[in-house]
Coordinates of C-alpha atoms in Angstrom, one line a residue:
X13 CA 97.5 250.8 291.1
X14 CA 100.8 250.2 292.8
X15 CA 102.7 247.2 294.3
X16 CA 103.5 249.4 297.3
X17 CA 102.6 252.7 298.7
X18 CA 104.8 254.8 301.0
X19 CA 103.1 257.5 302.9
X20 CA 106.0 260.0 303.2
X21 CA 105.6 262.5 306.1
X22 CA 107.7 265.6 305.5
X23 CA 109.4 267.6 308.1
X24 CA 109.3 271.5 307.4
X25 CA 111.5 273.2 309.6
X26 CA 110.0 276.5 308.7
X27 CA 106.5 275.3 309.8
X28 CA 105.3 274.6 313.3
X29 CA 102.7 271.9 313.0
X30 CA 99.6 271.7 315.2
X31 CA 100.7 268.1 316.1
X32 CA 104.1 266.6 316.6
X33 CA 105.6 264.7 313.9
X34 CA 105.5 261.7 316.1
X35 CA 101.8 262.1 316.7
X36 CA 101.2 262.6 313.0
X37 CA 103.0 259.4 312.2
X38 CA 101.2 257.5 314.8
X39 CA 97.8 258.7 313.5
X40 CA 98.8 257.8 309.9
X41 CA 99.8 254.3 311.3
X42 CA 96.6 253.9 312.8
X43 CA 94.8 254.8 309.5
X44 CA 96.7 252.5 307.5
X45 CA 96.6 249.4 310.0
X46 CA 95.8 246.2 308.3
X47 CA 96.6 247.6 304.8
X48 CA 99.0 245.4 302.9
X49 CA 102.1 246.9 301.3
X50 CA 101.7 250.2 302.7
X51 CA 104.2 251.8 305.0
X52 CA 105.1 255.1 306.6
X53 CA 108.3 257.1 306.5
X54 CA 109.5 260.4 307.6
X55 CA 111.8 262.5 305.7
X56 CA 113.5 266.1 305.8
X57 CA 114.8 266.6 302.4
X58 CA 113.2 267.3 298.9
X59 CA 110.4 264.9 298.2
X60 CA 112.2 263.9 294.8
X61 CA 115.4 263.2 296.7
X62 CA 113.5 260.9 298.8
X63 CA 111.9 259.2 296.0
X64 CA 115.1 258.7 294.3
X65 CA 116.8 257.1 297.3
X66 CA 113.9 254.7 297.5
X67 CA 113.5 254.0 294.0
X68 CA 109.9 255.5 293.8
X69 CA 108.8 256.7 290.3
X70 CA 105.4 258.1 291.2
X71 CA 104.1 260.8 293.6
X72 CA 100.5 260.5 294.2
X73 CA 98.7 263.8 295.5
X74 CA 95.2 264.4 296.4
X75 CA 93.1 267.5 295.7
X76 CA 89.8 268.7 296.9
X77 CA 89.2 271.7 294.6
X78 CA 90.8 273.7 291.9
X79 CA 92.9 275.9 294.5
X80 CA 94.5 272.5 295.6
X81 CA 95.0 271.4 292.0
X82 CA 96.8 274.7 291.1
X83 CA 99.2 274.5 294.1
X84 CA 99.8 270.7 293.4
X85 CA 100.4 271.4 289.6
X86 CA 103.0 274.1 290.4
X87 CA 104.8 271.6 292.8
X88 CA 104.5 268.8 290.1
X89 CA 105.8 271.1 287.5
X90 CA 109.0 272.0 289.7
X91 CA 109.5 268.3 290.5
X92 CA 109.4 267.4 286.8
X93 CA 112.2 270.0 286.0
X94 CA 114.3 268.6 288.9
X95 CA 113.6 265.0 288.3
X96 CA 111.8 264.1 284.9
X97 CA 111.9 260.5 285.8
X98 CA 109.5 260.9 288.7
X99 CA 105.8 261.4 287.6
X100 CA 103.3 263.1 289.8
X101 CA 99.7 261.7 289.7
X102 CA 97.0 264.1 290.9
X103 CA 93.8 262.4 292.0
X104 CA 90.6 264.4 293.0
X105 CA 88.9 263.4 296.1
X106 CA 85.5 261.8 296.2
X107 CA 82.8 264.4 296.5
X108 CA 81.8 263.1 299.8
X109 CA 85.0 264.0 301.4
X110 CA 85.8 267.4 299.5
X111 CA 84.5 269.4 302.4
X112 CA 87.0 268.0 304.8
X113 CA 89.9 270.2 305.5
X114 CA 92.9 269.8 307.9
X115 CA 92.2 273.5 308.9
X116 CA 88.6 272.6 310.1
X117 CA 89.6 269.4 311.7
X118 CA 92.5 271.1 313.5
X119 CA 90.0 273.6 314.8
X120 CA 87.5 271.0 316.1
X121 CA 90.4 269.3 318.0
X122 CA 91.8 272.3 319.2
X123 CA 88.5 273.4 320.8
X124 CA 87.9 269.8 322.2
X125 CA 85.2 269.0 319.8
X126 CA 84.6 265.5 318.5
X127 CA 86.4 265.2 315.1
X128 CA 85.7 261.4 314.7
X129 CA 83.3 262.0 311.9
X130 CA 86.2 263.4 309.8
X131 CA 88.7 260.6 310.6
X132 CA 89.0 257.0 309.6
X133 CA 87.2 254.8 312.1
X134 CA 90.4 253.2 313.4
X135 CA 92.0 256.4 314.3
X136 CA 91.7 257.4 318.0
X137 CA 93.1 260.7 319.2
X138 CA 94.3 260.7 322.7

């Protein structure tokens, strides 16, 4: 679909994440290891500003359900108003993965459970 994919990890100063940004980047790099033309970046400004600076014309967002869709559509509408040249593509997840949520995986990890069934095979949490 694209010549290159940039996985952009935003820094939200108003949110304290479960994992540090460094750990999140490490996990994503493990997940994409061996994938050609995929890279990971970190940013702390508006997503569309990052897209503009990198010459990116498409934002791809995944959704699990209608609640996710409505949230992503609102963000896409705002981005379109601010940068009409950047298109958002919303892709529904495969049904087999629709039940997986970051909240559930975080809870498993937080309580020392085995979250490996919910992570790519090459991702190892330490």
